[in-house]
mmCIF file of C-alpha atoms in Angstrom:
data_model
loop_
_atom_site.group_PDB
_atom_site.id
_atom_site.type_symbol
_atom_site.label_atom_id
_atom_site.label_comp_id
_atom_site.label_asym_id
_atom_site.label_seq_id
_atom_site.Cartn_x
_atom_site.Cartn_y
_atom_site.Cartn_z
ATOM 1 C CA MET A 1 4.519 4.342 2.788
ATOM 2 C CA LYS A 2 4.577 0.611 3.610
ATOM 3 C CA ASN A 3 0.789 0.299 3.723
ATOM 4 C CA GLN A 4 0.965 0.785 -0.067
ATOM 5 C CA ALA A 5 3.302 -2.172 -0.565
ATOM 6 C CA TYR A 6 1.242 -3.992 -3.218
ATOM 7 C CA ARG A 7 0.632 -0.850 -5.250
ATOM 8 C CA MET A 8 4.299 0.066 -5.006
ATOM 9 C CA ALA A 9 5.396 -3.398 -6.144
ATOM 10 C CA LEU A 10 3.250 -3.021 -9.270
ATOM 11 C CA LEU A 11 4.590 0.474 -9.935
ATOM 12 C CA TYR A 12 8.159 -0.728 -9.459
ATOM 13 C CA ASP A 13 7.599 -3.667 -11.778
ATOM 14 C CA PHE A 14 6.351 -1.412 -14.581
ATOM 15 C CA TYR A 15 8.466 1.679 -14.155
ATOM 16 C CA GLY A 16 11.345 0.768 -11.790
ATOM 17 C CA GLU A 17 13.953 1.193 -14.514
ATOM 18 C CA MET A 18 13.188 4.920 -14.596
ATOM 19 C CA LEU A 19 14.615 5.355 -11.080
ATOM 20 C CA THR A 20 18.249 6.141 -10.300
ATOM 21 C CA ASP A 21 20.450 3.295 -9.013
ATOM 22 C CA ARG A 22 20.374 4.763 -5.523
ATOM 23 C CA GLN A 23 16.578 5.049 -5.528
ATOM 24 C CA LYS A 24 16.320 1.451 -6.723
ATOM 25 C CA GLU A 25 18.625 0.261 -3.935
ATOM 26 C CA PHE A 26 16.673 2.014 -1.191
ATOM 27 C CA TYR A 27 13.387 0.976 -2.673
ATOM 28 C CA ASP A 28 14.501 -2.643 -2.810
ATOM 29 C CA LEU A 29 15.825 -2.664 0.768
ATOM 30 C CA TYR A 30 12.737 -0.962 2.130
ATOM 31 C CA TYR A 31 9.970 -2.750 0.230
ATOM 32 C CA ASN A 32 11.460 -6.087 -0.798
ATOM 33 C CA GLU A 33 13.995 -6.752 1.971
ATOM 34 C CA ASP A 34 11.753 -5.076 4.534
ATOM 35 C CA LEU A 35 14.512 -3.102 6.234
ATOM 36 C CA SER A 36 13.454 -0.095 8.313
ATOM 37 C CA LEU A 37 14.417 3.459 7.361
ATOM 38 C CA THR A 38 16.788 3.508 10.360
ATOM 39 C CA GLU A 39 18.505 0.278 9.272
ATOM 40 C CA ILE A 40 19.016 1.568 5.719
ATOM 41 C CA ALA A 41 20.317 4.887 7.083
ATOM 42 C CA GLU A 42 22.869 3.058 9.260
ATOM 43 C CA ASN A 43 24.079 0.910 6.347
ATOM 44 C CA TYR A 44 24.598 3.957 4.129
ATOM 45 C CA HIS A 45 25.871 6.336 6.838
ATOM 46 C CA MET A 46 23.011 8.751 6.152
ATOM 47 C CA SER A 47 20.243 10.318 8.203
ATOM 48 C CA ARG A 48 16.915 8.491 8.497
ATOM 49 C CA GLN A 49 15.275 11.564 6.955
ATOM 50 C CA GLY A 50 17.626 11.442 3.958
ATOM 51 C CA VAL A 51 16.648 7.836 3.258
ATOM 52 C CA ARG A 52 12.985 8.680 3.739
ATOM 53 C CA ASP A 53 13.221 11.598 1.295
ATOM 54 C CA ALA A 54 14.879 9.418 -1.348
ATOM 55 C CA ILE A 55 12.136 6.780 -1.090
ATOM 56 C CA VAL A 56 9.343 9.369 -1.124
ATOM 57 C CA ARG A 57 10.894 10.923 -4.254
ATOM 58 C CA ALA A 58 11.115 7.509 -5.928
ATOM 59 C CA GLU A 59 7.448 6.860 -5.134
ATOM 60 C CA ALA A 60 6.528 10.245 -6.592
ATOM 61 C CA VAL A 61 8.381 9.431 -9.841
ATOM 62 C CA LEU A 62 6.641 6.052 -10.163
ATOM 63 C CA THR A 63 3.222 7.482 -9.304
ATOM 64 C CA GLU A 64 3.608 10.282 -11.832
ATOM 65 C CA LEU A 65 4.533 7.817 -14.564
ATOM 66 C CA GLU A 66 1.349 5.851 -13.921
ATOM 67 C CA ASP A 67 -0.813 8.967 -13.653
ATOM 68 C CA LYS A 68 0.470 10.141 -17.010
ATOM 69 C CA THR A 69 0.545 6.883 -18.961
ATOM 70 C CA GLY A 70 -2.145 4.734 -17.241
ATOM 71 C CA LEU A 71 -0.318 1.576 -18.319
ATOM 72 C CA ILE A 72 -0.988 -0.324 -15.076
ATOM 73 C CA ARG A 73 -4.679 0.557 -15.182
ATOM 74 C CA ARG A 74 -4.802 -0.776 -18.741
ATOM 75 C CA PHE A 75 -2.869 -3.885 -17.664
ATOM 76 C CA GLN A 76 -5.410 -4.617 -14.929
ATOM 77 C CA GLU A 77 -8.382 -4.186 -17.287
ATOM 78 C CA ARG A 78 -6.706 -6.573 -19.684
ATOM 79 C CA GLN A 79 -6.171 -9.189 -16.967
ATOM 80 C CA LYS A 80 -9.875 -9.060 -16.162
ATOM 81 C CA GLU A 81 -10.807 -9.638 -19.807
ATOM 82 C CA LEU A 82 -8.313 -12.486 -20.121
ATOM 83 C CA ARG A 83 -9.955 -14.170 -17.133
ATOM 84 C CA GLN A 84 -13.343 -13.773 -18.875
ATOM 85 C CA LEU A 85 -11.827 -15.299 -21.996
ATOM 86 C CA GLN A 86 -10.643 -18.309 -19.989
ATOM 87 C CA GLU A 87 -14.061 -18.734 -18.420
ATOM 88 C CA LEU A 88 -15.705 -18.692 -21.860
ATOM 89 C CA ALA A 89 -13.213 -21.255 -23.154
ATOM 90 C CA SER A 90 -13.859 -23.506 -20.123
ATOM 91 C CA ALA A 91 -17.618 -23.223 -20.586
ATOM 92 C CA ALA A 92 -17.257 -24.013 -24.300
ATOM 93 C CA GLN A 93 -15.042 -26.976 -23.442
ATOM 94 C CA ALA A 94 -17.663 -28.290 -20.997
ATOM 95 C CA ALA A 95 -20.409 -28.005 -23.644
ATOM 96 C CA ASN A 96 -18.308 -29.457 -26.446
ATOM 97 C CA ALA A 97 -18.192 -33.107 -27.603
ATOM 98 C CA ASP A 98 -16.102 -32.719 -30.772
ATOM 99 C CA PRO A 99 -12.426 -33.719 -30.395
ATOM 100 C CA VAL A 100 -11.186 -31.309 -33.085
ATOM 101 C CA VAL A 101 -12.987 -28.344 -31.500
ATOM 102 C CA GLY A 102 -11.770 -29.562 -28.077
ATOM 103 C CA ASP A 103 -8.184 -29.386 -29.279
ATOM 104 C CA TYR A 104 -8.634 -25.808 -30.524
ATOM 105 C CA LEU A 105 -10.226 -24.856 -27.206
ATOM 106 C CA ARG A 106 -7.289 -26.313 -25.267
ATOM 107 C CA ARG A 107 -4.901 -24.238 -27.364
ATOM 108 C CA ILE A 108 -7.045 -21.157 -26.725
ATOM 109 C CA GLN A 109 -6.878 -21.824 -22.988
ATOM 110 C CA GLY A 110 -3.097 -22.251 -23.116
ATOM 111 C CA LEU A 111 -2.627 -19.011 -25.024
ATOM 112 C CA CYS A 112 -4.875 -17.135 -22.549
ATOM 113 C CA GLU A 113 -2.756 -18.435 -19.681
ATOM 114 C CA GLN A 114 0.401 -17.279 -21.473
ATOM 115 C CA LEU A 115 -1.093 -13.814 -22.109
ATOM 116 C CA LYS A 116 -1.984 -13.448 -18.435
ATOM 117 C CA GLN A 117 1.665 -13.962 -17.462
ATOM 118 C CA GLU A 118 2.879 -11.125 -19.712
ATOM 119 C CA MET B 1 13.640 11.911 -38.006
ATOM 120 C CA LYS B 2 10.556 11.612 -40.237
ATOM 121 C CA ASN B 3 11.582 8.250 -41.677
ATOM 122 C CA GLN B 4 10.784 6.914 -38.191
ATOM 123 C CA ALA B 5 7.219 8.233 -38.270
ATOM 124 C CA TYR B 6 5.468 4.942 -37.410
ATOM 125 C CA ARG B 7 7.835 4.140 -34.574
ATOM 126 C CA MET B 8 7.489 7.676 -33.237
ATOM 127 C CA ALA B 9 3.681 7.516 -33.374
ATOM 128 C CA LEU B 10 3.748 4.392 -31.210
ATOM 129 C CA LEU B 11 6.208 5.944 -28.757
ATOM 130 C CA TYR B 12 4.098 9.076 -28.545
ATOM 131 C CA ASP B 13 0.938 7.073 -27.983
ATOM 132 C CA PHE B 14 2.484 5.206 -25.047
ATOM 133 C CA TYR B 15 4.669 7.844 -23.453
ATOM 134 C CA GLY B 16 3.627 11.203 -24.941
ATOM 135 C CA GLU B 17 2.289 12.471 -21.619
ATOM 136 C CA MET B 18 5.827 12.445 -20.235
ATOM 137 C CA LEU B 19 6.849 15.268 -22.592
ATOM 138 C CA THR B 20 6.578 18.966 -21.790
ATOM 139 C CA ASP B 21 3.714 20.938 -23.399
ATOM 140 C CA ARG B 22 6.145 22.604 -25.781
ATOM 141 C CA GLN B 23 7.668 19.278 -26.828
ATOM 142 C CA LYS B 24 4.168 17.868 -27.409
ATOM 143 C CA GLU B 25 3.200 20.861 -29.579
ATOM 144 C CA PHE B 26 6.283 20.616 -31.780
ATOM 145 C CA TYR B 27 5.978 16.870 -31.976
ATOM 146 C CA ASP B 28 2.356 17.133 -33.046
ATOM 147 C CA LEU B 29 3.033 19.799 -35.672
ATOM 148 C CA TYR B 30 6.012 17.951 -37.097
ATOM 149 C CA TYR B 31 4.735 14.352 -37.088
ATOM 150 C CA ASN B 32 0.956 14.637 -37.142
ATOM 151 C CA GLU B 33 0.390 17.935 -38.982
ATOM 152 C CA ASP B 34 3.440 17.293 -41.176
ATOM 153 C CA LEU B 35 4.800 20.838 -40.937
ATOM 154 C CA SER B 36 8.477 21.335 -41.775
ATOM 155 C CA LEU B 37 11.021 22.444 -39.167
ATOM 156 C CA THR B 38 11.200 25.817 -40.946
ATOM 157 C CA GLU B 39 7.415 26.283 -40.838
ATOM 158 C CA ILE B 40 7.275 25.494 -37.119
ATOM 159 C CA ALA B 41 10.216 27.827 -36.468
ATOM 160 C CA GLU B 42 8.424 30.664 -38.293
ATOM 161 C CA ASN B 43 5.190 30.122 -36.337
ATOM 162 C CA TYR B 44 7.050 30.220 -33.012
ATOM 163 C CA HIS B 45 9.584 32.940 -33.934
ATOM 164 C CA MET B 46 12.460 30.561 -33.226
ATOM 165 C CA SER B 47 15.428 29.239 -35.172
ATOM 166 C CA ARG B 48 14.999 26.073 -37.230
ATOM 167 C CA GLN B 49 17.802 24.544 -35.166
ATOM 168 C CA GLY B 50 15.964 25.349 -31.915
ATOM 169 C CA VAL B 51 12.865 23.501 -33.128
ATOM 170 C CA ARG B 52 14.981 20.611 -34.328
ATOM 171 C CA ASP B 53 16.741 20.350 -30.949
ATOM 172 C CA ALA B 54 13.406 20.306 -29.088
ATOM 173 C CA ILE B 55 12.069 17.492 -31.278
ATOM 174 C CA VAL B 56 15.295 15.483 -31.042
ATOM 175 C CA ARG B 57 15.169 15.845 -27.241
ATOM 176 C CA ALA B 58 11.548 14.702 -27.177
ATOM 177 C CA GLU B 59 12.432 11.651 -29.261
ATOM 178 C CA ALA B 60 15.289 10.846 -26.898
ATOM 179 C CA VAL B 61 12.927 11.002 -23.889
ATOM 180 C CA LEU B 62 10.399 8.696 -25.575
ATOM 181 C CA THR B 63 13.077 6.274 -26.772
ATOM 182 C CA GLU B 64 14.648 6.082 -23.317
ATOM 183 C CA LEU B 65 11.273 5.307 -21.753
ATOM 184 C CA GLU B 66 10.800 2.387 -24.127
ATOM 185 C CA ASP B 67 14.388 1.145 -23.720
ATOM 186 C CA LYS B 68 13.917 1.076 -19.963
ATOM 187 C CA THR B 69 10.379 -0.262 -19.659
ATOM 188 C CA GLY B 70 9.926 -2.330 -22.872
ATOM 189 C CA LEU B 71 6.161 -1.742 -22.725
ATOM 190 C CA ILE B 72 5.735 -1.315 -26.496
ATOM 191 C CA ARG B 73 7.730 -4.457 -27.196
ATOM 192 C CA ARG B 74 5.426 -6.318 -24.779
ATOM 193 C CA PHE B 75 2.383 -4.716 -26.421
ATOM 194 C CA GLN B 76 3.459 -5.930 -29.846
ATOM 195 C CA GLU B 77 4.090 -9.488 -28.613
ATOM 196 C CA ARG B 78 0.627 -9.454 -27.058
ATOM 197 C CA GLN B 79 -0.985 -8.288 -30.308
ATOM 198 C CA LYS B 80 0.642 -11.211 -32.104
ATOM 199 C CA GLU B 81 -0.731 -13.687 -29.574
ATOM 200 C CA LEU B 82 -4.187 -12.128 -29.723
ATOM 201 C CA ARG B 83 -4.178 -12.618 -33.490
ATOM 202 C CA GLN B 84 -3.244 -16.291 -32.937
ATOM 203 C CA LEU B 85 -6.109 -16.551 -30.456
ATOM 204 C CA GLN B 86 -8.536 -15.183 -33.055
ATOM 205 C CA GLU B 87 -7.250 -17.625 -35.664
ATOM 206 C CA LEU B 88 -7.760 -20.538 -33.266
ATOM 207 C CA ALA B 89 -11.290 -19.354 -32.457
ATOM 208 C CA SER B 90 -12.095 -19.033 -36.184
ATOM 209 C CA ALA B 91 -10.740 -22.521 -36.890
ATOM 210 C CA ALA B 92 -12.744 -23.923 -33.968
ATOM 211 C CA GLN B 93 -15.827 -22.131 -35.260
ATOM 212 C CA ALA B 94 -15.337 -23.649 -38.722
ATOM 213 C CA ALA B 95 -15.006 -27.157 -37.255
ATOM 214 C CA ASN B 96 -17.903 -26.752 -34.819
ATOM 215 C CA ALA B 97 -21.521 -27.812 -35.367
ATOM 216 C CA ASP B 98 -22.897 -27.249 -31.849
ATOM 217 C CA PRO B 99 -24.905 -23.991 -31.426
ATOM 218 C CA VAL B 100 -24.039 -23.608 -27.717
ATOM 219 C CA VAL B 101 -20.299 -23.982 -28.363
ATOM 220 C CA GLY B 102 -20.705 -21.688 -31.391
ATOM 221 C CA ASP B 103 -22.135 -18.986 -29.157
ATOM 222 C CA TYR B 104 -19.202 -19.245 -26.718
ATOM 223 C CA LEU B 105 -16.767 -19.076 -29.619
ATOM 224 C CA ARG B 106 -18.418 -15.927 -30.948
ATOM 225 C CA ARG B 107 -18.052 -14.311 -27.528
ATOM 226 C CA ILE B 108 -14.396 -15.389 -27.423
ATOM 227 C CA GLN B 109 -13.842 -13.765 -30.833
ATOM 228 C CA GLY B 110 -15.533 -10.551 -29.686
ATOM 229 C CA LEU B 111 -13.435 -10.351 -26.544
ATOM 230 C CA CYS B 112 -10.236 -10.951 -28.553
ATOM 231 C CA GLU B 113 -11.189 -8.092 -30.850
ATOM 232 C CA GLN B 114 -11.783 -5.850 -27.837
ATOM 233 C CA LEU B 115 -8.409 -6.809 -26.301
ATOM 234 C CA LYS B 116 -6.607 -5.998 -29.547
ATOM 235 C CA GLN B 117 -7.979 -2.437 -29.418
ATOM 236 C CA GLU B 118 -6.569 -1.801 -25.934
#
């Protein structure tokens, strides 16, 4: 479970709202707050296994959503292309001597940066 | 239902894989093949109301996915920014006289076009 923390954070970011409130709580405590299964179980007066099952189910829901929609895969491809776009704009900027073109290139770079954050 | 055809096509494109096979079939016949509820009902030996319920349920699933994840809204914002990026690259191209910069700008325009298709 925790060895997949980065992958899970991405999944949660894209699809977290599809989980139940309880699943979100456990997920957050386990992955973001880094509590152990035993600590969560004690806080909620449940068995460790019960907490574990809830988190495993939540992971299954998130993983299925990605398997079926591929939206994270598409997001990552897009990020790669946006980085290429920025590199091209930087190279163009380095080769350019015209102030008008330079201004357009700066705006292109700014918009690429904005797109990468979305 | 059918007055929302464009919206539904987008929802289906993003989240269609989350529907059951039956829901996908009805959805496809109704929205893409443009069959009437009565025609679908006859083909499947069901009541018109049964077909209608299945399609309404499918729409509710798709709509809930978008309400919770906002991925289509983000997609549409991105498309708008990619169009702005293309306009900036075209304006830069029009103002530019340097062949090296012109080549970079053409590659930027090509990559923008590719990103818009994704």
